[in-house]
Short mmCIF file of C-alpha atoms and ligand atoms in Angstrom, two decimals:
data_model
loop_
_atom_site.label_atom_id
_atom_site.label_comp_id
_atom_site.label_asym_id
_atom_site.label_seq_id
_atom_site.Cartn_x
_atom_site.Cartn_y
_atom_site.Cartn_z
CA UNK A 15 -21.77 -34.34 -11.95
CA UNK A 16 -24.63 -35.11 -14.35
CA UNK A 17 -26.20 -32.67 -16.81
CA UNK A 18 -29.21 -31.63 -14.77
CA UNK A 19 -30.20 -27.97 -14.93
CA UNK A 20 -29.53 -26.27 -11.60
CA UNK A 21 -32.36 -24.30 -9.98
CA UNK A 22 -32.21 -22.19 -6.82
CA UNK A 23 -35.49 -21.76 -4.92
CA UNK A 24 -35.64 -19.32 -2.03
CA UNK A 25 -38.03 -20.52 0.67
CA UNK A 26 -38.02 -24.07 -0.70
CA UNK A 27 -38.64 -25.52 2.76
CA UNK A 28 -42.35 -24.71 2.89
CA UNK A 29 -45.59 -24.18 1.02
CA UNK A 30 -45.27 -22.97 -2.56
CA UNK A 31 -41.45 -23.18 -2.61
CA UNK A 32 -41.54 -26.77 -1.36
CA UNK A 33 -44.10 -27.76 -3.96
CA UNK A 34 -41.93 -26.17 -6.67
CA UNK A 35 -38.97 -28.18 -5.34
CA UNK A 36 -41.02 -31.37 -5.55
CA UNK A 37 -42.23 -30.62 -9.07
CA UNK A 38 -38.82 -29.69 -10.44
CA UNK A 39 -36.91 -32.59 -8.90
CA UNK A 40 -39.54 -34.82 -10.53
CA UNK A 41 -38.69 -33.20 -13.87
CA UNK A 42 -35.01 -33.98 -13.45
CA UNK A 43 -33.75 -30.59 -12.33
CA UNK A 44 -31.15 -30.25 -9.57
CA UNK A 45 -32.76 -28.13 -6.85
CA UNK A 46 -31.11 -26.00 -4.19
CA UNK A 47 -33.26 -24.36 -1.52
CA UNK A 48 -32.31 -21.56 0.85
CA UNK A 49 -34.25 -20.77 4.04
CA UNK A 50 -33.54 -19.82 7.66
CA UNK A 51 -35.08 -22.29 10.10
CA UNK A 52 -33.84 -25.85 10.50
CA UNK A 53 -37.22 -26.91 12.01
CA UNK A 54 -39.01 -25.95 8.80
CA UNK A 55 -36.49 -27.93 6.78
CA UNK A 56 -37.17 -30.95 8.99
CA UNK A 57 -40.93 -30.39 8.62
CA UNK A 58 -40.46 -30.28 4.83
CA UNK A 59 -38.55 -33.54 4.77
CA UNK A 60 -41.25 -35.13 6.93
CA UNK A 61 -43.99 -33.88 4.56
CA UNK A 62 -42.05 -34.98 1.47
CA UNK A 63 -39.47 -37.62 2.47
CA UNK A 64 -38.64 -38.31 -1.18
CA UNK A 65 -36.91 -34.92 -1.32
CA UNK A 66 -34.42 -35.65 1.47
CA UNK A 67 -31.48 -36.53 -0.75
CA UNK A 68 -32.68 -34.72 -3.84
CA UNK A 69 -32.75 -31.11 -2.64
CA UNK A 70 -29.75 -29.25 -1.20
CA UNK A 71 -31.41 -27.50 1.77
CA UNK A 72 -28.97 -24.69 2.56
CA UNK A 73 -29.45 -22.46 5.61
CA UNK A 74 -29.52 -18.77 4.77
CA UNK A 75 -31.40 -15.49 4.87
CA UNK A 76 -32.40 -13.75 1.62
CA UNK A 77 -32.28 -10.37 3.30
CA UNK A 78 -28.61 -10.75 4.25
CA UNK A 79 -25.93 -10.01 1.68
CA UNK A 80 -23.42 -12.01 3.71
CA UNK A 81 -25.68 -15.04 3.64
CA UNK A 82 -26.30 -14.71 -0.11
CA UNK A 83 -22.56 -14.38 -0.69
CA UNK A 84 -22.00 -17.73 1.04
CA UNK A 85 -24.74 -19.28 -1.06
CA UNK A 86 -23.12 -17.95 -4.22
CA UNK A 87 -19.81 -19.58 -3.24
CA UNK A 88 -21.58 -22.88 -2.54
CA UNK A 89 -23.30 -22.94 -5.95
CA UNK A 90 -20.18 -21.75 -7.73
CA UNK A 91 -18.08 -24.52 -6.18
CA UNK A 92 -20.65 -27.32 -6.49
CA UNK A 93 -22.23 -26.56 -9.87
CA UNK A 94 -20.54 -23.53 -11.48
CA UNK A 95 -23.80 -22.42 -13.16
CA UNK A 96 -27.41 -21.52 -12.37
CA UNK A 97 -30.23 -22.14 -14.87
CA UNK A 98 -33.06 -20.81 -12.73
CA UNK A 99 -33.68 -18.52 -9.76
CA UNK A 100 -37.11 -18.73 -8.15
CA UNK A 101 -37.72 -16.10 -5.49
CA UNK A 102 -40.45 -17.66 -3.34
CA UNK A 103 -39.31 -16.71 0.19
CA UNK A 104 -41.80 -14.31 1.71
CA UNK A 105 -43.35 -13.11 4.95
CA UNK A 106 -46.51 -11.23 5.90
CA UNK A 107 -47.71 -9.10 8.82
CA UNK A 108 -51.24 -7.75 8.60
CA UNK A 109 -51.80 -4.04 9.19
CA UNK A 110 -52.77 -0.61 7.96
CA UNK A 111 -50.87 2.68 8.12
CA UNK A 112 -52.12 3.10 11.68
CA UNK A 113 -51.59 -0.45 12.91
CA UNK A 114 -48.48 -1.80 11.16
CA UNK A 115 -45.25 -1.20 13.07
CA UNK A 116 -42.28 0.35 11.24
CA UNK A 117 -40.28 -2.79 12.15
CA UNK A 118 -42.79 -5.10 10.46
CA UNK A 119 -42.96 -2.79 7.42
CA UNK A 120 -39.18 -2.92 7.11
CA UNK A 121 -39.00 -6.69 7.57
CA UNK A 122 -41.48 -7.27 4.73
CA UNK A 123 -39.57 -4.96 2.40
CA UNK A 124 -36.28 -6.61 3.36
CA UNK A 125 -37.44 -10.16 2.71
CA UNK A 126 -40.07 -9.77 -0.05
CA UNK A 127 -38.39 -7.06 -2.13
CA UNK A 128 -34.75 -6.46 -1.23
CA UNK A 129 -34.21 -10.24 -1.02
CA UNK A 130 -35.05 -10.88 -4.70
CA UNK A 131 -33.00 -7.82 -5.74
CA UNK A 132 -29.90 -9.00 -3.83
CA UNK A 133 -30.41 -12.56 -4.98
CA UNK A 134 -30.64 -11.63 -8.69
CA UNK A 135 -27.69 -9.23 -8.41
CA UNK A 136 -25.44 -11.71 -6.64
CA UNK A 137 -26.36 -14.75 -8.74
CA UNK A 138 -26.08 -12.90 -12.06
CA UNK A 139 -22.62 -14.24 -13.02
CA UNK A 140 -23.90 -17.82 -12.55
CA UNK A 141 -27.16 -17.10 -14.41
CA UNK A 142 -25.24 -15.62 -17.34
CA UNK A 143 -23.30 -18.84 -17.70
CA UNK A 144 -26.49 -20.82 -18.36
CA UNK A 145 -27.15 -19.03 -21.66
CA UNK A 146 -30.92 -19.20 -21.31
CA UNK A 147 -31.63 -18.82 -17.60
CA UNK A 148 -34.99 -17.95 -16.07
CA UNK A 149 -35.84 -15.82 -13.04
CA UNK A 150 -39.31 -16.20 -11.54
CA UNK A 151 -40.59 -13.97 -8.77
CA UNK A 152 -43.45 -15.31 -6.66
CA UNK A 153 -45.40 -12.11 -6.08
CA UNK A 154 -49.09 -11.89 -5.11
CA UNK A 155 -52.39 -10.48 -6.31
CA UNK A 156 -51.97 -8.32 -3.20
CA UNK A 157 -49.33 -6.49 -5.23
CA UNK A 158 -51.91 -5.70 -7.90
CA UNK A 159 -54.43 -4.14 -5.52
CA UNK A 160 -54.42 -3.10 -1.85
CA UNK A 161 -54.80 -6.24 0.28
CA UNK A 162 -54.85 -6.82 4.04
CA UNK A 163 -51.34 -5.51 4.72
CA UNK A 164 -49.94 -2.20 3.54
CA UNK A 165 -46.35 -3.45 3.81
CA UNK A 166 -47.02 -6.74 2.05
CA UNK A 167 -48.89 -5.11 -0.86
CA UNK A 168 -46.21 -2.46 -1.31
CA UNK A 169 -43.44 -5.08 -1.20
CA UNK A 170 -45.17 -7.20 -3.85
CA UNK A 171 -45.99 -4.19 -6.06
CA UNK A 172 -42.29 -3.33 -5.82
CA UNK A 173 -41.38 -6.90 -6.72
CA UNK A 174 -43.51 -6.66 -9.88
CA UNK A 175 -41.63 -3.51 -10.85
CA UNK A 176 -38.36 -5.33 -10.21
CA UNK A 177 -39.57 -8.03 -12.63
CA UNK A 178 -40.40 -5.43 -15.27
CA UNK A 179 -37.09 -3.67 -14.79
CA UNK A 180 -34.97 -6.81 -14.96
CA UNK A 181 -36.57 -7.86 -18.24
CA UNK A 182 -34.63 -5.15 -20.05
CA UNK A 183 -31.49 -5.44 -17.91
CA UNK A 184 -31.14 -9.20 -18.31
CA UNK A 185 -32.66 -9.82 -21.75
CA UNK A 186 -29.32 -9.22 -23.51
CA UNK A 187 -27.89 -12.15 -21.50
CA UNK A 188 -30.78 -14.35 -22.68
CA UNK A 189 -32.20 -14.36 -19.15
CA UNK A 190 -36.01 -14.27 -18.93
CA UNK A 191 -37.76 -12.71 -15.94
CA UNK A 192 -41.41 -13.30 -15.02
CA UNK A 193 -43.72 -12.87 -12.08
CA UNK A 194 -46.43 -15.21 -10.82
CA UNK A 195 -49.03 -13.46 -8.64
CA UNK A 196 -50.98 -16.08 -6.69
CA UNK A 197 -54.28 -15.56 -4.94
CA UNK A 198 -55.03 -17.40 -1.71
CA UNK A 199 -53.03 -20.65 -1.50
CA UNK A 200 -53.16 -23.16 1.36
CA UNK A 201 -49.66 -23.18 2.90
CA UNK A 202 -48.01 -22.57 6.26
CA UNK A 203 -47.81 -18.80 5.55
CA UNK A 204 -50.76 -17.72 7.70
CA UNK A 205 -49.80 -19.90 10.69
CA UNK A 206 -46.05 -19.41 10.61
CA UNK A 207 -46.57 -15.64 10.52
CA UNK A 208 -49.20 -15.75 13.28
CA UNK A 209 -52.03 -14.37 11.13
CA UNK A 210 -54.07 -17.26 12.49
CA UNK A 211 -53.38 -19.20 15.67
CA UNK A 212 -56.44 -21.46 15.64
CA UNK A 213 -57.07 -24.07 12.96
CA UNK A 214 -60.81 -23.44 13.26
CA UNK A 215 -60.49 -19.72 12.43
CA UNK A 216 -58.19 -20.52 9.53
CA UNK A 217 -60.59 -23.12 8.11
CA UNK A 218 -63.45 -20.62 8.41
CA UNK A 219 -61.43 -18.04 6.49
CA UNK A 220 -60.56 -20.58 3.77
CA UNK A 221 -64.19 -21.65 3.42
CA UNK A 222 -65.37 -18.02 3.25
CA UNK A 223 -62.82 -17.34 0.53
CA UNK A 224 -63.51 -20.60 -1.32
CA UNK A 225 -67.15 -19.87 -2.07
CA UNK A 226 -66.28 -16.42 -3.39
CA UNK A 227 -63.91 -17.89 -5.98
CA UNK A 228 -65.44 -18.39 -9.43
CA UNK A 229 -63.86 -21.87 -9.51
CA UNK A 230 -65.08 -22.59 -5.96
CA UNK A 231 -61.71 -23.52 -4.58
CA UNK A 232 -58.67 -21.74 -3.20
CA UNK A 233 -55.21 -22.56 -4.51
CA UNK A 234 -52.96 -25.50 -3.73
CA UNK A 235 -49.18 -25.02 -3.87
CA UNK A 236 -48.98 -27.35 -6.87
CA UNK A 237 -51.13 -24.90 -8.87
CA UNK A 238 -48.22 -22.48 -8.64
CA UNK A 239 -45.56 -25.18 -9.12
CA UNK A 240 -47.19 -26.23 -12.41
CA UNK A 241 -46.90 -22.70 -13.77
CA UNK A 242 -43.28 -22.46 -12.63
CA UNK A 243 -42.54 -25.75 -14.35
CA UNK A 244 -43.83 -24.31 -17.62
CA UNK A 245 -42.22 -20.88 -17.29
CA UNK A 246 -38.83 -22.33 -16.54
CA UNK A 247 -38.92 -24.69 -19.49
CA UNK A 248 -37.67 -24.07 -23.03
CA UNK A 249 -41.32 -24.05 -24.16
CA UNK A 250 -41.56 -20.61 -22.53
CA UNK A 251 -38.39 -19.31 -24.20
CA UNK A 252 -40.15 -16.23 -25.62
CA UNK A 253 -41.94 -15.29 -22.41
CA UNK A 254 -40.32 -12.51 -20.44
CA UNK A 255 -41.91 -9.65 -18.52
CA UNK A 256 -45.17 -11.46 -17.85
CA UNK A 257 -46.98 -10.62 -14.62
CA UNK A 258 -49.33 -13.58 -14.27
CA UNK A 259 -52.26 -13.51 -11.81
CA UNK A 260 -52.86 -17.14 -10.80
CA UNK A 261 -55.93 -17.12 -8.65
CA UNK A 262 -58.73 -19.49 -9.61
CA UNK A 263 -60.84 -16.99 -11.53
CA UNK A 264 -60.20 -14.11 -9.18
CA UNK A 265 -59.28 -11.28 -11.57
CA UNK A 266 -58.99 -7.53 -11.86
CA UNK A 267 -62.45 -7.44 -13.48
CA UNK A 268 -64.15 -8.94 -10.41
CA UNK A 269 -62.06 -6.81 -8.05
CA UNK A 270 -59.77 -9.67 -7.03
CA UNK A 271 -62.36 -11.27 -4.72
CA UNK A 272 -62.38 -12.56 -1.69
CA UNK A 273 -62.28 -10.94 1.37
CA UNK A 274 -65.57 -10.26 3.18
CA UNK A 275 -64.51 -12.53 6.06
CA UNK A 276 -60.70 -12.65 5.79
N1 LIG B 321 -50.01 -18.65 0.57
C1 LIG B 321 -50.61 -17.67 -0.06
O1 LIG B 321 -51.85 -17.48 0.03
C2 LIG B 321 -49.81 -16.76 -0.97
C3 LIG B 321 -50.52 -15.93 -1.85
C4 LIG B 321 -49.81 -15.08 -2.69
C5 LIG B 321 -48.43 -15.07 -2.65
N2 LIG B 321 -47.76 -15.86 -1.79
C6 LIG B 321 -46.30 -15.78 -1.79
O2 LIG B 321 -45.76 -17.04 -2.05
C7 LIG B 321 -44.45 -17.14 -1.47
C8 LIG B 321 -44.37 -18.43 -0.65
O3 LIG B 321 -45.30 -18.33 0.42
P1 LIG B 321 -45.95 -19.61 1.11
O4 LIG B 321 -47.40 -19.37 1.16
O5 LIG B 321 -45.41 -20.84 0.50
O6 LIG B 321 -45.41 -19.40 2.61
P2 LIG B 321 -44.68 -20.36 3.64
O7 LIG B 321 -45.30 -21.71 3.63
O8 LIG B 321 -44.68 -19.60 4.92
O9 LIG B 321 -43.19 -20.47 3.08
C9 LIG B 321 -42.33 -19.35 3.13
C10 LIG B 321 -40.91 -19.82 2.93
O10 LIG B 321 -40.05 -18.66 2.88
C11 LIG B 321 -38.94 -18.88 3.76
N3 LIG B 321 -38.42 -17.59 4.23
C12 LIG B 321 -39.08 -16.62 4.90
N4 LIG B 321 -38.25 -15.60 5.17
C13 LIG B 321 -37.03 -15.94 4.67
C14 LIG B 321 -35.76 -15.31 4.63
N5 LIG B 321 -35.55 -14.10 5.21
N6 LIG B 321 -34.74 -15.95 4.03
C15 LIG B 321 -34.92 -17.17 3.46
N7 LIG B 321 -36.09 -17.81 3.45
C16 LIG B 321 -37.14 -17.21 4.05
C17 LIG B 321 -39.53 -19.74 4.88
O11 LIG B 321 -38.53 -20.44 5.62
P3 LIG B 321 -37.85 -19.80 6.93
O12 LIG B 321 -38.90 -19.03 7.67
O13 LIG B 321 -37.32 -20.98 7.65
O14 LIG B 321 -36.76 -18.91 6.43
C18 LIG B 321 -40.37 -20.70 4.05
O15 LIG B 321 -39.55 -21.70 3.49
C19 LIG B 321 -44.28 -15.89 -0.61
O16 LIG B 321 -43.48 -14.95 -1.31
C20 LIG B 321 -45.70 -15.37 -0.46
O17 LIG B 321 -45.71 -13.97 -0.27
C21 LIG B 321 -48.43 -16.71 -0.95
#
């Protein structure tokens, strides 16, 4: 085995996670991705064929301790160490207190919040071995203010607190923990979770959001991947506990624009 740093990305088969995988393999990291559906892995390899033999696409579910245990054994046996854990796997169901089902609420908490907790807890022995590992949680600006889904916002607000908590727990092992909180990014998220079923409606929503952004564009997955690439590097070795809104000029001061037509 060569000396590449080993990075685990959850949800590396799509959207932001896939872009992070592309960025990091290009920077000479060894990337492992965990996700559930084989079809999405095939879609990823079709979108980015250069990643086919560069990323270990491992099937697994971040909300299942059994699944994470198997993943731990795989990484332990293949690489024996983990330099980075990027929790990007996430799901969304839109709804308010009155409209969101308890099942959808629970699913979002399981995947978006319990997943990163279980992942960090299980992978800790491998992260400790890196002597300088980095954990990055892909949260959302929806965790910083109420968004379009009560369950999603609560899960992401919880994830930010997990970040803040782990800073103190893992600092003594020289493990840094940070959160990136993206605004609206063009990925498969809204289609794969049935928020939109028609391309026309989705494009309308994106255009409505675009013009409300100070920078007049919504995010691309690579905007997030670029920040991950910095945060995971030695150049960020004194950054831990940062909660970083990454949203094209959408800030707390301007009330985290968009919606209007979302
Ligand atoms: N797109 C946005 O506007 C936006 C904005 C703010 C924050 N975010 C956050 O960014 C992260 C990535 O989202 P995205 O937009 O890139 O969405 P995406 O394109 O739908 O990708 C989500 C990824 O997560 C995986 N995943 C979902 N549930 C999983 C589970 N239980 N176990 C393992 N993998 C699972 C999916 O694969 P499988 O379904 O095959 O498992 C897929 O690879 C999410 O945490 C999301 O909340 C997105």
